[in-house]
Amino acid sequence: MIPSGHQLLKLLILGLGAGYLYTAWHIPMDPWTAEELVNARTLPLIYGGLLVTAVLMSWKRTAPSEAIEAGPMLRVAGVVILTLGFLLALQFLNLWLGLAGLLTALALWLGERRLVPITALVITVPMVGWVGIELLLNLHLPD
Amino acid sequence: MWEGIVTGFATALTLSNLGWVLFGCASGTIIGMLPGLGPITAIALMIPVSYSLEPAGGLIMMAGVYYGAVFGGSTSSILLNAPGVASTVATSFDGYPMARAGLGGRALAIAAYASFSGGTLGAIALMMFAGFLASLALQFQSPEYSLLLILALSSVVVFAEAQARLPSLITLLLGLMLGTIGTDQLAGIPRFTFGRVDLADGLNFVLVVMATFALAEALRMTLQKDQPPPTAVTASQLKLSWQEGAPLLPVIGRSSVLGFLIGVLPGAGATLASFFAYDIEKRIGNGSREAGVAAPEAANNAASTGSFVPLLTLGIPGSGTTAVLLGVMLSYGLQPGPRLLVDQPEIFWGIIASMYVGNVILLALNLPLIPQLAKLLRLPSRLLIPLIVAFSLIGVYLTTLNLFDLYLMLGLAVGALALRWHNYPLAPLLLGFILSGLLEENVRRTLFLAESGWLELARPVTLVLMALLLIVWLSPLRGRSTENPKP
């Protein structure tokens, strides 16, 4: 049987909780700290344990979430991929130039075809950011 | 006291000081609206300007910057669901849905009126009870803080709708877990960093809030069909009739008192105050969206004023913002504390008077701007989504200057979208994350104290808080849960 989206999410949270518990148990500590009643591991172990218990308790609960169609899912995937592309490009491009590229790509991907709004968005946002942040507030962002 | 008040107003109402408070309010509002820049950054950025002024003028301008930045943060919180500071997160719970429903102007107007009232009531309380409250605040030590924080975290789960309690607990725990990433504050041990230096300082607040609210909201909007833009905001929408305003008066009154009292306590004052006020309003109030905006706004402004109590009377900064202000005062050669009132009454009362003046100017300055700001919401989603994505990315990059954090934000946003899509509320996650460090520090200190005997902890305030906690935990058994819409 294929698990539903909600079951899959709960499975993911359960895995996250188990992984967190395992990592919490292996937090490196010096001998003095390890002997303390409450140390760096204590609260993480409590949080992880409670999370696993809560997810198991909610296992049979079904959430009234809407089904997602393939089209909108593809749109979200596109937005995430374009943003990832922008982050990769930031290693070579200036932030404001990269941002202009990202704004253009996102607007086109989401269906905006009018030249004037796209141009206004692409010029205004990076320009206001550059003038306001770098020139007026004198905050220099790394290239 | 009256002589002091007159001295204070005489100082605050000089033409030059009025000009500086106006400048401070305007600059603070603009900086506060920028992604990732909150009151602390706003004040820090204005320090060079304050050096060119004499102490009274400089501090009065800084007070204006503070209020302006808090209001600016509320604006981005309501219009874009992108709260730049923790204390305006609760405002977005009802403010943003109001904005999406075409009531952005009304939400901003309510926020402005509530901020004004909260700030003004806070200033009156500061004037009258500063000394008494400062001595009471000193009674709060680690055991009391631990209980107060557990009370806040418990409330967000217990007061949720019955079917939302378990999901709220899950997201609360996820938030607490995110807050444990980084170097352990007490032992200096790296936790959950997987050897990455980028994680050594923990996750940045702006990163988590932009991921879970702003960016996740942009992705959620992408999933939905294009909706018609809300109607334009006109100046007439900013006026509240007596029938509309009257129900908000008790909300603002009780939230201001609560906010001021919590604000006096050093720590996460304004944040705790806004969450508490929101939860209490949803529980005992009429549950309207308007009250959901008014309560946290009144509370966080009153708490901001309350945080001046330990600063001015004891010389102890109660929040990050007042710590920066303490630095400004020290740079002027002023020593806040019990002697300030005796040695330099014009400074002490001038700052308090400037709180009234600043609140009036802020209201007069921002109300006419609201229709212009609300135009942002009329953008179609195919332009609004890129704008929110850009806003989030700049905000985080500006705060951390670290590319790794941007990747992390994107990953967290996708996770937040999945949680939100399956009706897991994200507000508990954020509250858990914000309070995680403070909770762990105080719980561990309390348990260290308890090693020398539990009776050491049996103090009057502790017992009252324990009784309150017990009542909160037992309340679901009595079927007293109320409707509590959360994003």
XYZ file of C-alpha atoms in Angstrom:
630
model
C 0.000 0.000 0.000
C 1.371 3.457 -0.914
C 1.345 5.774 2.117
C -0.617 9.035 1.803
C 1.163 12.413 1.798
C 0.284 12.917 5.449
C 1.543 9.455 6.458
C 4.737 10.157 4.530
C 5.189 13.447 6.392
C 4.678 11.715 9.745
C 7.177 9.042 8.731
C 9.636 11.813 7.882
C 9.098 13.561 11.242
C 9.479 10.211 13.007
C 12.772 9.619 11.177
C 13.865 13.130 12.074
C 13.003 12.525 15.737
C 14.880 9.202 15.766
C 17.922 10.763 14.071
C 17.815 13.684 16.517
C 17.654 11.283 19.485
C 20.614 9.296 18.139
C 22.677 12.464 17.602
C 21.678 13.842 21.022
C 22.820 10.614 22.656
C 26.217 11.004 20.949
C 26.847 14.688 21.798
C 30.531 14.708 22.774
C 31.093 15.669 26.411
C 34.043 15.900 28.745
C 33.968 13.543 31.787
C 32.990 16.346 34.224
C 30.025 17.534 32.170
C 28.901 13.960 31.534
C 28.639 13.375 35.290
C 26.289 16.317 35.819
C 22.628 15.585 36.525
C 21.521 17.959 33.768
C 23.911 18.447 30.878
C 23.979 19.370 27.191
C 22.236 16.100 26.281
C 19.354 16.223 28.756
C 16.824 18.554 27.122
C 17.545 17.370 23.539
C 16.875 13.785 24.690
C 13.595 14.901 26.287
C 12.536 16.848 23.155
C 13.442 13.949 20.837
C 11.673 11.399 23.033
C 8.551 13.546 23.260
C 8.511 14.133 19.500
C 8.725 10.417 18.694
C 5.946 9.723 21.241
C 3.734 12.519 19.864
C 4.137 11.334 16.256
C 3.333 7.750 17.244
C 0.264 8.974 19.168
C -0.906 10.903 16.104
C -0.268 7.997 13.719
C -3.936 7.210 13.103
C -5.001 10.829 12.905
C -5.813 12.007 9.381
C -5.449 15.653 8.497
C -8.107 17.347 6.355
C -5.520 18.595 3.830
C -6.367 19.339 0.215
C -5.055 17.090 -2.559
C -2.382 18.774 -4.671
C -2.614 18.518 -8.432
C 0.439 17.939 -10.601
C 0.299 21.434 -12.210
C 0.648 23.549 -9.042
C 3.215 21.092 -7.688
C 5.283 21.671 -10.821
C 4.950 25.445 -10.309
C 6.304 25.136 -6.742
C 9.127 22.873 -7.916
C 9.984 25.503 -10.544
C 10.124 28.292 -7.945
C 12.385 26.165 -5.705
C 14.678 25.201 -8.608
C 14.950 28.811 -9.837
C 15.787 29.977 -6.286
C 18.396 27.207 -6.021
C 19.822 28.370 -9.351
C 20.023 31.920 -7.974
C 21.897 30.682 -4.887
C 24.375 28.795 -7.073
C 24.799 31.858 -9.302
C 25.517 34.042 -6.243
C 28.957 32.441 -6.069
C 29.801 34.200 -9.337
C 27.330 37.100 -9.554
C 26.748 40.280 -7.555
C 23.662 39.971 -5.277
C 21.669 42.725 -6.958
C 22.376 41.499 -10.493
C 21.510 37.954 -9.458
C 18.325 39.209 -7.835
C 17.287 40.964 -11.059
C 17.768 37.662 -12.883
C 15.790 35.735 -10.263
C 12.891 38.212 -10.347
C 12.697 38.004 -14.141
C 12.817 34.208 -14.142
C 10.215 33.858 -11.368
C 7.790 36.345 -12.931
C 8.050 34.594 -16.323
C 7.696 31.135 -14.743
C 4.583 32.212 -12.829
C 2.935 33.463 -16.020
C 3.627 37.192 -16.186
C 4.070 38.158 -19.814
C 3.679 41.954 -19.716
C 6.986 43.710 -20.285
C 6.252 46.838 -18.206
C 5.494 45.151 -14.840
C 8.432 42.771 -15.259
C 10.803 45.624 -16.088
C 9.491 47.725 -13.219
C 9.933 44.844 -10.752
C 13.371 43.896 -12.036
C 14.697 47.452 -11.932
C 12.945 48.761 -8.818
C 13.654 46.000 -6.270
C 17.432 45.628 -6.807
C 17.816 49.404 -7.258
C 15.919 50.238 -4.037
C 17.862 47.504 -2.240
C 21.223 48.738 -3.503
C 20.523 52.424 -2.828
C 18.834 51.847 0.537
C 21.081 49.159 1.935
C 24.501 49.758 0.403
C 24.457 53.527 -0.183
C 22.204 55.006 2.521
C 22.692 52.511 5.346
C 26.284 51.845 4.289
C 25.918 48.080 4.806
C 28.277 46.293 2.429
C 27.274 42.851 1.264
C 29.988 40.378 0.269
C 30.438 39.813 -3.496
C 6.759 63.363 40.259
C 4.652 66.124 38.611
C 7.634 68.457 38.636
C 9.611 65.754 36.870
C 6.884 65.275 34.258
C 6.823 69.005 33.535
C 10.635 68.987 33.242
C 10.404 65.989 30.891
C 7.844 67.600 28.595
C 9.786 70.864 28.618
C 12.798 68.887 27.372
C 10.908 66.746 24.836
C 8.805 69.564 23.381
C 11.606 71.910 22.332
C 11.542 72.494 18.580
C 14.856 70.731 17.962
C 13.912 67.669 20.048
C 10.518 67.469 18.319
C 12.381 67.493 15.023
C 14.679 64.691 16.196
C 11.838 62.510 17.436
C 10.076 63.001 14.074
C 13.277 62.071 12.255
C 13.727 59.066 14.543
C 10.159 57.797 13.991
C 10.412 58.159 10.207
C 13.851 56.490 9.981
C 12.814 53.722 12.379
C 9.647 52.979 10.382
C 11.544 52.737 7.100
C 14.371 50.601 8.533
C 11.887 48.397 10.433
C 10.010 47.670 7.208
C 13.174 46.399 5.509
C 13.590 42.629 5.631
C 15.625 41.352 8.550
C 16.184 44.754 10.119
C 14.494 45.151 13.497
C 14.681 47.741 16.298
C 18.159 46.648 17.432
C 19.629 47.145 13.968
C 17.712 50.390 13.514
C 19.100 51.828 16.753
C 22.598 50.546 16.000
C 22.495 52.164 12.556
C 21.447 55.504 14.042
C 24.214 55.595 16.664
C 26.536 57.697 14.451
C 23.729 60.270 14.038
C 23.108 60.373 17.803
C 26.772 61.219 18.492
C 26.292 64.585 16.843
C 23.494 65.501 19.300
C 23.453 66.469 22.950
C 22.362 63.595 25.292
C 18.677 64.523 25.694
C 18.146 65.046 21.947
C 20.093 61.909 21.031
C 18.183 59.674 23.436
C 14.835 61.167 22.445
C 15.645 60.495 18.791
C 16.623 56.917 19.684
C 13.287 56.382 21.460
C 11.567 57.514 18.221
C 13.705 55.100 16.174
C 12.678 52.287 18.533
C 8.915 52.891 18.185
C 9.203 53.483 14.457
C 11.089 50.216 13.923
C 8.553 48.233 15.962
C 5.706 49.704 13.871
C 7.638 49.143 10.617
C 8.047 45.469 11.582
C 4.306 45.160 12.098
C 3.707 46.562 8.603
C 5.755 43.860 6.842
C 4.237 41.299 9.204
C 0.681 42.234 8.184
C 1.233 42.928 4.487
C 3.739 40.187 3.580
C 3.517 37.704 6.479
C 7.221 38.475 6.947
C 7.755 39.539 10.559
C 11.282 40.897 10.849
C 11.335 40.627 14.638
C 9.991 38.009 17.018
C 7.676 40.439 18.777
C 5.575 41.010 15.632
C 5.125 37.319 14.766
C 1.820 37.088 16.670
C 0.508 40.131 14.744
C 0.793 38.196 11.486
C -1.506 35.368 12.715
C -4.625 37.459 12.126
C -3.120 40.514 10.401
C -1.988 38.680 7.299
C -5.299 36.812 6.730
C -7.046 40.179 7.114
C -4.727 41.654 4.489
C -5.393 38.770 2.088
C -9.118 39.284 2.613
C -8.854 42.905 1.478
C -8.718 44.339 4.995
C -5.016 45.214 4.996
C -5.698 48.906 5.581
C -7.972 48.134 8.508
C -5.410 45.727 10.003
C -2.662 48.343 9.695
C -4.908 51.029 11.185
C -5.821 48.773 14.139
C -2.129 47.973 14.581
C -1.329 51.709 14.596
C -4.084 52.559 17.115
C -3.227 49.569 19.336
C 0.509 50.365 19.207
C -0.228 53.963 20.130
C -2.483 52.972 23.027
C -0.131 50.236 24.270
C 2.864 52.562 24.103
C 1.020 55.415 25.820
C -0.458 53.234 28.574
C 2.996 51.723 29.031
C 4.525 55.193 29.404
C 1.929 56.119 32.061
C 2.647 52.880 33.935
C 6.387 53.485 33.617
C 5.984 56.907 35.173
C 3.872 55.696 38.067
C 5.217 52.276 38.995
C 8.808 52.169 37.713
C 10.480 51.895 41.131
C 8.068 49.331 42.554
C 8.169 47.125 39.442
C 11.939 47.179 39.284
C 12.154 45.704 42.785
C 9.524 43.083 41.872
C 11.404 42.132 38.697
C 14.442 41.325 40.824
C 12.400 38.528 42.433
C 12.391 36.715 39.092
C 15.246 34.257 38.955
C 15.847 31.073 36.974
C 13.076 28.972 38.619
C 10.474 31.699 37.995
C 11.665 32.214 34.417
C 11.575 28.478 33.745
C 7.983 28.266 34.949
C 6.951 31.377 33.005
C 8.461 29.956 29.813
C 6.884 26.523 30.355
C 3.575 28.328 30.933
C 3.930 30.190 27.615
C 4.841 27.007 25.716
C 2.078 24.994 27.361
C -0.527 27.658 26.573
C 0.157 27.478 22.844
C -0.630 23.724 22.878
C -3.368 23.572 25.510
C -5.374 26.517 24.171
C -5.333 25.240 20.585
C -8.437 23.560 19.185
C -8.819 20.007 20.505
C -7.869 18.355 17.183
C -4.914 20.734 16.721
C -3.253 20.013 20.084
C -1.114 17.082 18.951
C 0.049 18.813 15.732
C 0.780 21.945 17.838
C 2.855 19.845 20.241
C 4.752 18.293 17.318
C 5.610 21.660 15.755
C 6.447 23.132 19.172
C 8.932 20.284 19.748
C 10.379 20.778 16.254
C 10.929 24.457 17.126
C 12.556 23.596 20.457
C 14.795 21.117 18.626
C 15.815 23.699 16.017
C 16.739 25.978 18.922
C 19.216 23.422 20.286
C 21.361 23.557 17.145
C 24.684 25.297 17.810
C 27.093 25.635 20.697
C 25.613 24.763 24.087
C 25.432 28.014 26.052
C 26.466 26.596 29.422
C 29.064 23.951 28.561
C 30.361 25.317 25.247
C 29.800 21.972 23.515
C 28.790 21.938 19.820
C 25.443 20.194 19.288
C 23.833 19.058 16.017
C 26.372 21.052 13.987
C 27.767 17.999 12.144
C 31.150 19.696 12.090
C 29.891 22.755 10.175
C 31.191 26.104 11.400
C 28.100 27.781 9.842
C 25.945 26.081 12.467
C 28.168 26.802 15.479
C 26.200 29.940 16.427
C 22.864 28.190 15.910
C 20.132 29.104 13.459
C 19.445 32.792 13.025
C 15.954 33.967 14.027
C 15.422 35.891 10.777
C 16.329 32.756 8.804
C 13.742 30.623 10.619
C 10.994 33.245 10.522
C 11.535 34.065 6.839
C 11.594 30.345 5.966
C 8.512 29.340 7.931
C 6.398 32.414 7.294
C 7.457 34.511 4.288
C 9.045 31.981 1.920
C 6.681 29.152 2.885
C 3.796 31.589 2.268
C 5.165 32.422 -1.196
C 5.354 28.692 -1.995
C 1.815 28.149 -0.664
C 0.556 30.989 -2.856
C 2.229 29.260 -5.818
C 0.173 26.144 -5.086
C -3.068 28.094 -5.129
C -4.916 29.533 -8.072
C -4.619 33.265 -8.802
C -7.062 35.131 -6.611
C -8.567 38.521 -7.499
C -6.603 41.341 -5.824
C -8.212 42.885 -2.736
C -9.979 46.208 -3.050
C -8.000 49.425 -2.648
C -7.584 50.927 0.813
C -9.059 54.366 1.212
C -8.562 56.903 3.982
C -12.136 56.258 5.165
C -11.248 52.612 5.969
C -8.716 53.840 8.514
C -11.415 55.392 10.671
C -13.025 53.019 13.123
C -16.591 53.784 14.153
C -17.508 53.638 17.838
C -19.273 50.300 17.238
C -16.121 48.897 15.647
C -13.645 50.444 18.060
C -15.456 49.922 21.368
C -14.979 46.110 21.515
C -11.251 46.652 20.979
C -10.846 48.977 23.976
C -10.877 46.238 26.644
C -8.631 44.103 24.406
C -6.079 46.916 24.173
C -6.409 47.709 27.885
C -5.758 44.190 29.184
C -3.090 43.450 26.574
C -1.253 46.672 27.472
C -1.259 45.844 31.190
C -0.116 42.278 30.496
C 2.514 43.469 27.998
C 3.899 46.073 30.345
C 4.198 43.619 33.244
C 5.952 40.997 31.105
C 8.115 43.678 29.476
C 9.513 44.660 32.858
C 11.059 41.182 33.175
C 14.469 40.889 31.553
C 14.555 38.416 28.641
C 12.192 37.819 25.744
C 9.700 40.383 27.084
C 7.963 41.790 24.007
C 7.839 38.405 22.258
C 6.383 36.536 25.224
C 3.989 39.424 25.825
C 2.630 39.405 22.282
C 2.123 35.614 22.227
C 0.508 35.632 25.684
C -1.784 38.520 24.752
C -2.829 36.788 21.523
C -3.526 33.483 23.289
C -5.453 35.122 26.113
C -7.535 37.129 23.639
C -8.409 34.011 21.664
C -9.378 32.299 24.886
C -11.362 34.910 26.763
C -12.128 37.507 24.078
C -14.562 37.396 21.180
C -11.940 35.736 18.948
C -12.270 38.302 16.152
C -9.381 38.896 13.756
C -9.371 42.586 14.747
C -8.769 41.623 18.388
C -6.070 39.207 17.181
C -4.191 42.159 15.668
C -4.880 44.658 18.472
C -3.808 42.373 21.341
C -0.226 41.529 20.277
C 0.377 45.062 18.980
C -0.750 46.718 22.226
C 1.180 44.131 24.253
C 4.458 44.382 22.369
C 4.471 48.179 22.491
C 3.627 48.237 26.186
C 6.335 45.603 26.725
C 8.843 47.733 24.799
C 8.075 50.572 27.198
C 8.167 48.190 30.158
C 11.662 47.079 29.165
C 12.825 50.616 30.010
C 11.983 50.005 33.698
C 15.025 47.876 34.566
C 17.189 50.034 32.280
C 16.279 53.392 33.775
C 15.815 52.359 37.410
C 18.436 49.616 37.848
C 20.779 50.163 34.913
C 20.063 46.585 33.746
C 19.012 46.214 30.088
C 15.981 43.927 29.840
C 16.199 43.270 26.091
C 18.644 43.383 23.207
C 17.326 46.783 22.180
C 17.688 48.319 25.620
C 21.205 46.825 25.792
C 22.116 48.851 22.690
C 20.431 51.897 24.260
C 22.474 51.337 27.415
C 25.591 51.481 25.229
C 24.370 54.796 23.765
C 23.723 56.194 27.264
C 27.144 55.098 28.480
C 28.761 56.710 25.450
C 27.151 60.000 26.545
C 28.718 59.509 29.977
C 25.318 58.760 31.562
C 24.979 55.945 34.080
C 21.399 54.615 34.124
C 20.269 53.383 37.515
C 18.825 54.767 40.743
C 21.097 57.861 40.582
C 19.895 58.918 37.107
C 16.611 60.269 38.481
C 18.453 62.273 41.154
C 21.464 63.473 39.160
C 19.939 64.081 35.717
C 16.152 64.291 36.063
C 15.807 66.100 32.716
C 17.226 63.008 30.943
C 15.105 60.506 32.911
C 11.846 62.409 32.481
C 12.767 63.608 28.994
C 12.978 59.997 27.772
C 9.630 59.159 29.388
C 7.957 62.286 27.947
C 9.417 61.477 24.530
C 7.550 58.171 24.668
C 4.224 60.051 24.621
C 5.424 62.495 21.992
C 6.954 59.694 19.891
C 3.719 57.695 19.956
C 1.642 60.700 18.848
C 4.071 61.534 16.039
C 4.231 57.910 14.934
C 0.447 57.742 14.649
C 0.231 61.042 12.757
C 3.071 60.003 10.458
C 1.928 56.481 9.652
C -1.848 56.712 9.243
C -1.600 58.705 5.981
C 0.965 56.210 4.669
C -1.235 53.142 5.161
C -3.230 53.403 1.876
C 0.056 53.661 -0.024
C 1.576 50.667 1.786
C -1.540 48.556 1.268
C -1.219 48.983 -2.532
C 1.425 46.267 -2.329
C -1.339 43.732 -1.758
C -3.045 44.594 -5.028
C -0.161 43.121 -6.972
C -1.127 39.883 -8.760
C 0.446 36.785 -7.197
C 2.731 36.274 -10.228
C 4.479 39.529 -9.186
C 3.889 39.333 -5.426
C 5.503 35.869 -5.128
C 8.832 36.935 -6.716
C 8.752 40.016 -4.468
C 8.290 37.934 -1.292
C 10.999 35.479 -2.389
C 13.400 38.391 -3.010
C 12.403 40.042 0.298
C 13.156 36.818 2.227
C 16.475 36.198 0.497
C 17.724 39.764 1.040
C 16.542 39.723 4.657
C 18.485 36.599 5.552
C 21.564 37.503 3.508
C 21.643 40.951 5.071
C 21.442 39.480 8.563
C 23.875 36.577 8.305
C 25.956 37.395 5.186
C 26.212 33.640 4.706
C 25.212 31.751 1.560
C 24.804 28.499 3.511
C 21.972 30.103 5.480
C 20.090 30.807 2.241
C 20.230 27.119 1.270
C 19.088 26.229 4.778
C 16.208 28.707 4.534
C 15.019 27.188 1.264
C 15.097 23.682 2.760
C 13.232 24.814 5.870
C 10.640 26.617 3.739
C 9.873 23.439 1.787
C 9.506 21.554 5.099
C 7.288 24.324 6.499
C 5.097 24.172 3.367
C 4.600 20.422 3.854
C 3.679 20.920 7.513
C 1.312 23.756 6.685
C -0.353 21.873 3.876
C -1.232 19.104 6.332
C -2.614 21.591 8.878
C 0.286 21.620 11.307
C 0.318 25.128 12.839
C 3.653 26.888 12.446
C 3.270 29.457 15.240
C 4.230 26.913 17.969
C 7.323 26.013 15.943
C 8.451 29.618 15.943
C 7.626 30.140 19.615
C 9.544 26.970 20.510
C 12.533 28.105 18.474
C 12.574 31.608 19.979
C 12.274 30.433 23.568
C 14.396 27.277 23.311
C 17.710 28.829 24.404
C 16.168 30.823 27.234
C 14.229 27.778 28.462
C 17.231 25.462 28.455
C 19.455 27.989 30.210
C 16.919 28.606 32.976
C 15.809 24.988 33.406
C 19.413 23.844 33.756
C 20.206 26.611 36.237
C 17.069 25.728 38.207
C 18.028 22.072 38.360
C 21.540 22.984 39.486
C 19.928 25.012 42.287
C 17.625 22.107 43.106
C 20.645 19.888 43.786
C 21.053 21.777 47.070
C 17.427 21.080 48.001
C 14.049 21.551 46.309
C 12.812 23.691 49.203
C 15.186 26.416 47.989
C 12.813 26.843 45.041
C 9.617 27.204 47.069
C 9.258 30.980 46.798
C 5.938 32.860 46.565
C 6.232 33.767 42.849
C 7.300 30.197 42.011
C 4.301 28.757 43.827
C 1.877 31.132 42.063
C 3.352 30.235 38.665
C 3.195 26.509 39.479
C -0.467 26.859 40.396
C -1.131 28.696 37.115
C 0.692 25.995 35.184
C -1.369 23.316 36.861
C -4.582 25.162 35.962
C -3.444 25.475 32.325
C -2.525 21.794 32.087
C -5.783 20.662 33.638
C -8.011 23.018 31.649
C -8.494 20.683 28.619
C -9.995 18.092 30.983
C -12.751 20.546 31.765
C -13.533 21.016 28.089
C -12.732 24.694 28.126
C -10.790 24.841 24.874
C -11.695 27.665 22.546
C -11.337 28.197 18.871
C -7.807 29.374 18.146
C -7.052 29.914 14.465
C -3.355 29.823 13.699
C -1.535 29.894 10.397
